[in-house]
Short mmCIF file of C-alpha atoms and ligand atoms in Angstrom, two decimals:
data_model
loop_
_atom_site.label_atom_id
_atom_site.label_comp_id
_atom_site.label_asym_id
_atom_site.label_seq_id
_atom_site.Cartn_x
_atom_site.Cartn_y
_atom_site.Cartn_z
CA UNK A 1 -39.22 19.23 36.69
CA UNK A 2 -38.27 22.62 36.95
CA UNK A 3 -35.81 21.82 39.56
CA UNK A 4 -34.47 19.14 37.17
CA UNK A 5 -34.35 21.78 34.44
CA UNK A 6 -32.33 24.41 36.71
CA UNK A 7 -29.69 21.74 38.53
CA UNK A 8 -29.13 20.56 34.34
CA UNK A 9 -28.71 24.37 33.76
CA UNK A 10 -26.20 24.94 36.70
CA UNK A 11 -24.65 21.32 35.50
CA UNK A 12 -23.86 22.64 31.36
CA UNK A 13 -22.52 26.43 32.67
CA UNK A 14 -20.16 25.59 35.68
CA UNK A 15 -19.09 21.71 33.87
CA UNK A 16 -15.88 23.19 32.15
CA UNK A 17 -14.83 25.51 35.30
CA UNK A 18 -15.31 22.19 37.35
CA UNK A 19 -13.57 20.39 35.55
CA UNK A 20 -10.55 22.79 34.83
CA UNK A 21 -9.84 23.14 38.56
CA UNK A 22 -10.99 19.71 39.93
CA UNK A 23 -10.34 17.54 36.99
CA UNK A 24 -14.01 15.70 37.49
CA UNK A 25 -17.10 15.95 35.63
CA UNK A 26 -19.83 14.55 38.28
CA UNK A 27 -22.45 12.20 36.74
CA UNK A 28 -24.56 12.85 39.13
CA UNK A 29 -24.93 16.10 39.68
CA UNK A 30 -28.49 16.75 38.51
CA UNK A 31 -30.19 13.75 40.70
CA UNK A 32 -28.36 14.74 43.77
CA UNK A 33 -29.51 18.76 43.27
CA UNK A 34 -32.86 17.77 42.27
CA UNK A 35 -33.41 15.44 44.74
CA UNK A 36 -30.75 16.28 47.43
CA UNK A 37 -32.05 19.54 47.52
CA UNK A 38 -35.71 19.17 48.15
CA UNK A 39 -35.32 18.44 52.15
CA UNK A 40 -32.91 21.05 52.62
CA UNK A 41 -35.11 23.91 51.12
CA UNK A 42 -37.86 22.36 53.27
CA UNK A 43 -35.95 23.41 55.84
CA UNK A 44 -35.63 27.03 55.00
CA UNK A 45 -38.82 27.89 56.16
CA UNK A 46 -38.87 26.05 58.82
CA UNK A 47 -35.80 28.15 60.09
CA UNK A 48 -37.61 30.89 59.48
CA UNK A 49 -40.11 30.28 61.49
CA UNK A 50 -37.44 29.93 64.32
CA UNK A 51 -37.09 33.41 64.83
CA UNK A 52 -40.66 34.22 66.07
CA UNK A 53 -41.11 31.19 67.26
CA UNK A 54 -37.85 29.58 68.87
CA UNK A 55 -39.33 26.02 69.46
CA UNK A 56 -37.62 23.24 69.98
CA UNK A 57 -39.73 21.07 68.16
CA UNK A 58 -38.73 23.58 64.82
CA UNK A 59 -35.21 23.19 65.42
CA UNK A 60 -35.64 19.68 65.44
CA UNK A 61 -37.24 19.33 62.02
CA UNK A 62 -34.88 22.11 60.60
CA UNK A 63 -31.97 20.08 61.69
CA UNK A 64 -33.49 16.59 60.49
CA UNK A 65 -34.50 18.47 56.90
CA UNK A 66 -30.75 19.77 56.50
CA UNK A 67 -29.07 16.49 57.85
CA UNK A 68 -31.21 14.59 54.86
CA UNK A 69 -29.91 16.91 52.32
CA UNK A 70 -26.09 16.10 53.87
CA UNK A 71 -27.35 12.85 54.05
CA UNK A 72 -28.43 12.48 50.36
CA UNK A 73 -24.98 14.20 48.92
CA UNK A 74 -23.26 11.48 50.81
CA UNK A 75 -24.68 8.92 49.16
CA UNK A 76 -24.71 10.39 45.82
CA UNK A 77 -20.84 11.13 45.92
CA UNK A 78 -20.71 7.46 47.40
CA UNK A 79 -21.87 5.68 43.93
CA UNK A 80 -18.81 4.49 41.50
CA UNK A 81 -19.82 5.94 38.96
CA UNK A 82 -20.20 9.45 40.83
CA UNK A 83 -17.81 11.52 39.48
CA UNK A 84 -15.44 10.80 35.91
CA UNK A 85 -11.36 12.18 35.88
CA UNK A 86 -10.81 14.13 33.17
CA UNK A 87 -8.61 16.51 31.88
CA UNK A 88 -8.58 20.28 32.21
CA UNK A 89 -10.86 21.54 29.10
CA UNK A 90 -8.33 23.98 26.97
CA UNK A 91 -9.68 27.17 25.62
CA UNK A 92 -10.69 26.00 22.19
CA UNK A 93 -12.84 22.85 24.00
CA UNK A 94 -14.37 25.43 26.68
CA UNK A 95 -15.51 27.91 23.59
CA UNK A 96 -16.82 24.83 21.85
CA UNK A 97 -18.79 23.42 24.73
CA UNK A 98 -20.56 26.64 25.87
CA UNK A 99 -21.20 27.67 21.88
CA UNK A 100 -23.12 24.15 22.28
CA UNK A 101 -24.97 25.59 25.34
CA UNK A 102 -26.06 28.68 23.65
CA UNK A 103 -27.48 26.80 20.66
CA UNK A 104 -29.04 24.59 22.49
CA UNK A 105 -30.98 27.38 24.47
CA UNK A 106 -31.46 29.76 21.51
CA UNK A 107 -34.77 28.04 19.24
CA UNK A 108 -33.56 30.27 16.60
CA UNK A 109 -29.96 29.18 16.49
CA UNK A 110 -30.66 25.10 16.09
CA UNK A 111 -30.37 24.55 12.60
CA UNK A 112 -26.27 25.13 13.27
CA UNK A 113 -26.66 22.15 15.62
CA UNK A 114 -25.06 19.57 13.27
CA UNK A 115 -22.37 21.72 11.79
CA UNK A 116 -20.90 22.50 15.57
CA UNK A 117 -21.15 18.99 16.66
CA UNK A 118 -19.11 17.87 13.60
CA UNK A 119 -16.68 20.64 14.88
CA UNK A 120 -16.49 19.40 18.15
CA UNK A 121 -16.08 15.79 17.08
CA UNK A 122 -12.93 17.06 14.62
CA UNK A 123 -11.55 19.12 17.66
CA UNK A 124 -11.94 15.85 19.90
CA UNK A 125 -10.46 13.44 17.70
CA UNK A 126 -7.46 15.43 17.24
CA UNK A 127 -7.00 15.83 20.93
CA UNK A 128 -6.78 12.17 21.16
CA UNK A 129 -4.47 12.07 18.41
CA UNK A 130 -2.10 14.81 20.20
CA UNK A 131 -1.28 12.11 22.63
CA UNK A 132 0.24 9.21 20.83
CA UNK A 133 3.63 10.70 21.13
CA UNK A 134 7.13 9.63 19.20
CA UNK A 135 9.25 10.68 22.36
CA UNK A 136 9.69 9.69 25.75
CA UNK A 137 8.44 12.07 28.72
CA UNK A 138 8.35 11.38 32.00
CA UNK A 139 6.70 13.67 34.57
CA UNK A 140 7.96 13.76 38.17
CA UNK A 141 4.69 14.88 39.93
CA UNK A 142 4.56 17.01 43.00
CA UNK A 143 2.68 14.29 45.27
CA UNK A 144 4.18 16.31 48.78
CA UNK A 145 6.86 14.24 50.46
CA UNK A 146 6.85 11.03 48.35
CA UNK A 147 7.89 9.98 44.84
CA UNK A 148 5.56 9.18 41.90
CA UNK A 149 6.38 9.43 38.02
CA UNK A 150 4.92 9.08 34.66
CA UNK A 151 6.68 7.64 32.40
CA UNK A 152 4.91 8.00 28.65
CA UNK A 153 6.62 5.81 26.14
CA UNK A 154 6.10 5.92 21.84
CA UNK A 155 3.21 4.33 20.63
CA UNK A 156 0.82 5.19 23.90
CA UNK A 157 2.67 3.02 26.11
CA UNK A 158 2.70 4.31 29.79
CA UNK A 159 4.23 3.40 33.38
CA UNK A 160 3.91 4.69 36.63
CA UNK A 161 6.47 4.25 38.91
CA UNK A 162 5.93 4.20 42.48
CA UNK A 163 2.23 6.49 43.82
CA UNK A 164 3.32 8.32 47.16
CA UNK A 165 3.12 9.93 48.85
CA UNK A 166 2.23 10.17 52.84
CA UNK A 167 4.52 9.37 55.72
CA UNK A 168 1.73 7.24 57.39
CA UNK A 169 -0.10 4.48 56.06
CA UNK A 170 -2.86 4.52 55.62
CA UNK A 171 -2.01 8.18 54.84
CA UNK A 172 -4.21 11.44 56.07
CA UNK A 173 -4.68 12.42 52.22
CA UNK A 174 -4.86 9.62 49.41
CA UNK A 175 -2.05 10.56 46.47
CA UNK A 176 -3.91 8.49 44.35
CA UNK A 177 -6.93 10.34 44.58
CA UNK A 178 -5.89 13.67 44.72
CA UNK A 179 -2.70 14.10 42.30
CA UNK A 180 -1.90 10.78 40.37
CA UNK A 181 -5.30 9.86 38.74
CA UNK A 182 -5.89 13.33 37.72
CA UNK A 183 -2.32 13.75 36.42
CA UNK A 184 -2.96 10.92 34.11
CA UNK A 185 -6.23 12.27 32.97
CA UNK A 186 -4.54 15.43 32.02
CA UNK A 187 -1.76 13.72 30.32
CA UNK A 188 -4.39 11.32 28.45
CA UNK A 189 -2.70 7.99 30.02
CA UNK A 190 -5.73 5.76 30.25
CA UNK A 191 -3.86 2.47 30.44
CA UNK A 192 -0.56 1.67 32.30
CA UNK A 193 1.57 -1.00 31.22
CA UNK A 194 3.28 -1.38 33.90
CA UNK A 195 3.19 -0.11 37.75
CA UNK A 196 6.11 -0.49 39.81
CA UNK A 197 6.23 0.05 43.73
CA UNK A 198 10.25 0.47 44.10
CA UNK A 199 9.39 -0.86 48.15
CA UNK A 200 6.71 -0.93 50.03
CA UNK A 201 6.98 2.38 52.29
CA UNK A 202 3.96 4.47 52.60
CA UNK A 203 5.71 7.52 51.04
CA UNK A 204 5.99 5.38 47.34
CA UNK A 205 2.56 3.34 47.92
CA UNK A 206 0.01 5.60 49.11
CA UNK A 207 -1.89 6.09 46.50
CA UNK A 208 -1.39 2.72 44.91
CA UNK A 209 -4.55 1.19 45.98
CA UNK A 210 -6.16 3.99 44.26
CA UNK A 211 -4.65 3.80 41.16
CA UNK A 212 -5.13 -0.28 40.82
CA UNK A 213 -9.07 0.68 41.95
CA UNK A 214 -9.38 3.21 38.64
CA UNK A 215 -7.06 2.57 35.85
CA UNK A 216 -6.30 -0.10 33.70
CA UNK A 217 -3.21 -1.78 34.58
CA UNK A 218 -1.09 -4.50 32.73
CA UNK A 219 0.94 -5.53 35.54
CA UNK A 220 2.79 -4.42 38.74
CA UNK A 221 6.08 -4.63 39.55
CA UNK A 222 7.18 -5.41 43.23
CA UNK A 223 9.61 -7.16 45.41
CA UNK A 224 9.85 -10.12 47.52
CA UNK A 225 9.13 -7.96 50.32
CA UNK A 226 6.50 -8.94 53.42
CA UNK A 227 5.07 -6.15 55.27
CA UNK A 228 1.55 -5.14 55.65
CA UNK A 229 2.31 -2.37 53.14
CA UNK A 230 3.28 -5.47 50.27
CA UNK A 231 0.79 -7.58 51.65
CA UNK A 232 -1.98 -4.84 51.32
CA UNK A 233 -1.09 -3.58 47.86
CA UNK A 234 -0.56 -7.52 46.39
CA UNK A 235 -4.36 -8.50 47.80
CA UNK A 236 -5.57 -5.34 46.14
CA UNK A 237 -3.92 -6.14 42.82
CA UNK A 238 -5.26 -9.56 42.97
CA UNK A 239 -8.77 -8.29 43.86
CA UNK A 240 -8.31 -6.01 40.58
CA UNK A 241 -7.00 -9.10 38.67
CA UNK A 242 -3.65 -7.38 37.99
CA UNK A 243 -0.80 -9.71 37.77
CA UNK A 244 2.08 -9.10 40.53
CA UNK A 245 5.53 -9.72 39.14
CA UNK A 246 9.44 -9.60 39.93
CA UNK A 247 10.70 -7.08 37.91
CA UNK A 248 12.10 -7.97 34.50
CA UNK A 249 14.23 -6.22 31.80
CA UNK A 250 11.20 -5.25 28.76
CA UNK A 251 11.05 -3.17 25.92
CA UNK A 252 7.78 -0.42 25.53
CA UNK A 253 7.94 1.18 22.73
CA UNK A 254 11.39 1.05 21.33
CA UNK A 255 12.44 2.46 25.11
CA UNK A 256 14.49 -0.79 26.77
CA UNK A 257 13.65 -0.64 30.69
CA UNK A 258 16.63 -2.67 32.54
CA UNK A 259 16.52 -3.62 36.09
CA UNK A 260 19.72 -2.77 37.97
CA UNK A 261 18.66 -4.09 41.47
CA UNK A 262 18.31 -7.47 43.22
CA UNK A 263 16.06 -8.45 46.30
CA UNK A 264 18.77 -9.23 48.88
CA UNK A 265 16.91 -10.82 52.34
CA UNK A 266 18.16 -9.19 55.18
CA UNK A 267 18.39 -6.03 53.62
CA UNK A 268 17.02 -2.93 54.46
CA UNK A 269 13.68 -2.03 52.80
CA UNK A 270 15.40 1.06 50.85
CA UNK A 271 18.34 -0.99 50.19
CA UNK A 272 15.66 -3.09 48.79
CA UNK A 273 14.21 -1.07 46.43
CA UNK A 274 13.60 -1.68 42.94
CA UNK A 275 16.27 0.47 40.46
CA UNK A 276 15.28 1.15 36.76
CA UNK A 277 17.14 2.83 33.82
CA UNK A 278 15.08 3.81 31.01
CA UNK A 279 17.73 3.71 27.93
CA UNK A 280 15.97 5.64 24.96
CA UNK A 281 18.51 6.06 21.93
CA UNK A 282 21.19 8.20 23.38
CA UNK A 283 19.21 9.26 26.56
CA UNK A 284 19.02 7.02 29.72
CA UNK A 285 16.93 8.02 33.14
CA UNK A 286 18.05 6.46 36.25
CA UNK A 287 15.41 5.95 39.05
CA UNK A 288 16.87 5.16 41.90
CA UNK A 289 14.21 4.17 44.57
CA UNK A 290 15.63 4.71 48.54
CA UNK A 291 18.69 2.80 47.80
CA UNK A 292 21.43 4.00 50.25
CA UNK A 293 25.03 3.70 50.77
CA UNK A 294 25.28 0.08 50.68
CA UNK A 295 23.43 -0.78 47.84
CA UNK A 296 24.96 2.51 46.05
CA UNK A 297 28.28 0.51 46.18
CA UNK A 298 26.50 -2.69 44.56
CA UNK A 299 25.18 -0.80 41.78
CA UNK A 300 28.85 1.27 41.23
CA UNK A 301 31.19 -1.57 41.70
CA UNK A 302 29.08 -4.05 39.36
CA UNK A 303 29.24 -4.55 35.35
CA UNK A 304 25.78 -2.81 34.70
CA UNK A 305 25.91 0.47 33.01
CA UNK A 306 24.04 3.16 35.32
CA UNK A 307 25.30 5.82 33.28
CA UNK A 308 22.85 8.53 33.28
CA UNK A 309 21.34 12.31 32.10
CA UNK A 310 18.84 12.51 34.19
CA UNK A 311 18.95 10.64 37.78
CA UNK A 312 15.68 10.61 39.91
CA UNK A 313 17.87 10.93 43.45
CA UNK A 314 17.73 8.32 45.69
CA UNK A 315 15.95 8.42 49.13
CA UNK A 316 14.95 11.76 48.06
CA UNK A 317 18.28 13.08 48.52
CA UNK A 318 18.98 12.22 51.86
CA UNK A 319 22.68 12.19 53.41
CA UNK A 320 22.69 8.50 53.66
CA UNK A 321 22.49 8.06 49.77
CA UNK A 322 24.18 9.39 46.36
CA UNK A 323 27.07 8.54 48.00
CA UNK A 324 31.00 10.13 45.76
CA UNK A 325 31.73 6.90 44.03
CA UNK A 326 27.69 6.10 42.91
CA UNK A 327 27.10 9.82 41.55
CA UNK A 328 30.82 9.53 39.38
CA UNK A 329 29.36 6.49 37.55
CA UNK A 330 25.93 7.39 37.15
CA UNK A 331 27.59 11.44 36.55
CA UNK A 332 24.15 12.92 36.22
CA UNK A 333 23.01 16.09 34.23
CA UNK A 334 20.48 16.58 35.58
CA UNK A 335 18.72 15.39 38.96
CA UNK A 336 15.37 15.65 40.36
CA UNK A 337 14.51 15.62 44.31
CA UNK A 338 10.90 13.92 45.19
CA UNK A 339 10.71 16.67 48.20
CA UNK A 340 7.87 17.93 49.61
CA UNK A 341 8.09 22.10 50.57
CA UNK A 342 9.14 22.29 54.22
CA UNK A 343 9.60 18.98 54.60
CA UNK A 344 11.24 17.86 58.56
CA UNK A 345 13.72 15.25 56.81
CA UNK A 346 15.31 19.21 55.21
CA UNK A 347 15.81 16.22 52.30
CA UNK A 348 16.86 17.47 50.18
CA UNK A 349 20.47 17.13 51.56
CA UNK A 350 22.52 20.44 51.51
CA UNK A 351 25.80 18.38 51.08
CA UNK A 352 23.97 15.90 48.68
CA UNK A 353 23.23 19.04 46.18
CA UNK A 354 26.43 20.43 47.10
CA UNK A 355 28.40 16.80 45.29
CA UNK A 356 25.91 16.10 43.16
CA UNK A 357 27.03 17.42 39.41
CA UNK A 358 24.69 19.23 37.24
CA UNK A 359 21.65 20.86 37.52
CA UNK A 360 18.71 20.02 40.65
CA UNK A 361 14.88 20.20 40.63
CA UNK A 362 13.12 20.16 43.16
CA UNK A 363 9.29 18.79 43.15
CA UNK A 364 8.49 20.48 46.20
CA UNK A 365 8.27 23.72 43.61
CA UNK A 366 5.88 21.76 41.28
CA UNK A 367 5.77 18.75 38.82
CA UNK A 368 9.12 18.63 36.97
CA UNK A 369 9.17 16.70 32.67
CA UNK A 370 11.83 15.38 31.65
CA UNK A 371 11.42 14.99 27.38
CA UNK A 372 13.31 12.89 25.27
CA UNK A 373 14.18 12.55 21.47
CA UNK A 374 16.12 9.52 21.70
CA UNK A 375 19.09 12.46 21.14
CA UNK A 376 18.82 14.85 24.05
CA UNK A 377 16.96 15.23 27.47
CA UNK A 378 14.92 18.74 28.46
CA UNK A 379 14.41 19.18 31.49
CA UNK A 380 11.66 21.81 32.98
CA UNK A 381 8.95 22.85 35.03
CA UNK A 382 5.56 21.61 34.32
CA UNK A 383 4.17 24.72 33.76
CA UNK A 384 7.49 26.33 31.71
ZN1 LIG B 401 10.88 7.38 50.17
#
């Protein structure tokens, strides 16, 4: 019990630091200490023994105790319900949560019980409320060398388009995991509408699986495309009873999303990929998958629009894309690499920035937002 009692303890004072720099609040935390921990400080003893006694009988049981405390913390973090994404507690939740420590430990201070949890629920309530937004914003996240962006839409609507990235598949370290479902805990998406994989390349899908296995989707968006990559990511979405469609023109939240590509066989799988402009009010965002030179020329010689502020560069501004004639009709404000630092592409392109109009960002140098009034776009730094 009193192990129980000092694992909770440890749990309650390190929860918000945890979760600030992790974005996870483990469930089960105080089993795995209480219980994980038992054979391990068995074993301290044991290994003490070792040094007057160096048998190998000692080192044995030493070595089995510590291997069942390994053992046990496996399993523990192996349970689904193991760990929960959150957000990163601000500074006002933080002083709320450890004022709630303090008078729970103090006898003397319990009678203000009910007046701080009524505080607390206020505070929580309107940090819900913060995120049903009126604007557009769409966060460019700093996944390494891949593309993956967050598009929130008025009235809590919410996309994600494309989950890289790795250059293998499956990759060394899963995006999904690491940067996208913590990115939409922080942001408060809970539900996506819609996830679209512009083409099935390990760079734009590696942490799809991921993301179908722990949030709520409404549907994904994907080609015609066979490859193991397509093949892997449809089974998965029809394992997580997500419906798998050909992308269509919708409206979410008064923001229309028009499809400016077409699945051509015989292309290339870049050539392939999906193209989106987000048109809200005055403001349109053009995301431009891998395309490359030959379906740049599609998309600038046909009737569609592709007019655009802000342009998410395609094939993460290699040479072989944003060719003159594309970048003069789409004439960009603003563009935004998916790079990752020190990446052995050297994407992006030196004479890609050098023709492309208007300002760059780079995600290789962190997320980048784009915000939108339906009037004007801002561009920035996450952080700025
Ligand atoms: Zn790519």
């Amino acid at each position: 019990l009193g192990l129980g009692c000092a694992t909770g303890a440890a749990a309650l004072c390190t929860g918000p630091l945890l979760a600030a720099a992790f974005h996870r609040l483990s469930l089960v935390s105080i089993a795995a200490n209480a219980l994980g921990l038992l054979p391990g400080l068995a074993a301290i003893p044991v290994a003490t023994l070792l040094v007057p006694f160096d048998l190998l009988l000692l080192w044995w049981i030493a070595d089995l105790l510590a291997g069942a405390t390994l053992a046990a913390s496996h399993f523990f973090a192996s349970l689904p319900f193991a760990t929960a994404v959150i957000a990163a507690p601000g500074v006002i939740a933080c002083v709320l949560w450890y004022s709630g420590v303090l008078l729970c430990a103090r006898r003397a201070f319990r009678a203000a019980l009910a007046p701080w949890a009524l505080l607390a629920i206020v505070a929580g309530s309107r940090a819900a409320i913060a995120h049903a937004r009126e604007g557009m914003s769409i966060v460019f996240l700093a996944v390494g060398q891949g593309d993956s962006a967050v598009v929130q839409l008025p009235g809590a609507h919410a996309m994600l388009i494309d989950a890289g990235g790795d250059l293998r598949w499956p990759g060394k370290f899963d995006p999904g995991a690491r940067d996208i479902v913590p990115a939409l805990a922080e942001l408060g998406v809970h539900r996506l509408d819609v996830v679209v994989l512009t083409h099935p390349h390990p760079d734009h899908a590696g942490g799809l699986l991921t993301v179908l296995d722990r949030m709520s989707v409404g549907e994904l968006w994907m080609t015609a495309e066979r490859d193991p990559i397509a093949s892997a990511v449809r089974a998965r979405a029809a394992a997580r009873g997500v419906p798998v469609r050909e992308p269509r023109q919708v409206s979410l939240g008064g923001v229309r999303v028009e499809v400016l590509s077409r699945f051509e066989e015989g292309w290339s799988l870049n050539d392939n990929s999906i193209v989106l402009r987000l048109v809200h009010g005055q403001v349109a965002v053009l995301f431009a998958g891998d395309v490359e030179a030959l379906a740049e020329s599609e998309l600038a010689q046909g009737g569609a629009e592709i007019r655009a502020q802000v342009l998410k560069a395609p094939h993460h501004g290699s040479r072989t894309s944003s060719t003159e004639a594309f970048l003069r009709r789409v004439a960009p404000e603003c563009t935004v690499y998916c790079v990752g630092a020190g990446n052995r592409f050297g994407f992006p392109n030196l004479e890609v920035v050098e023709r492309t109009p208007g300002a760059h960002f780079l995600t290789s140098e962190g997320a980048i937002v784009a915000e939108s009034d339906g009037q004007g776009v801002h561009v920035h730094r996450w952080q700025e």
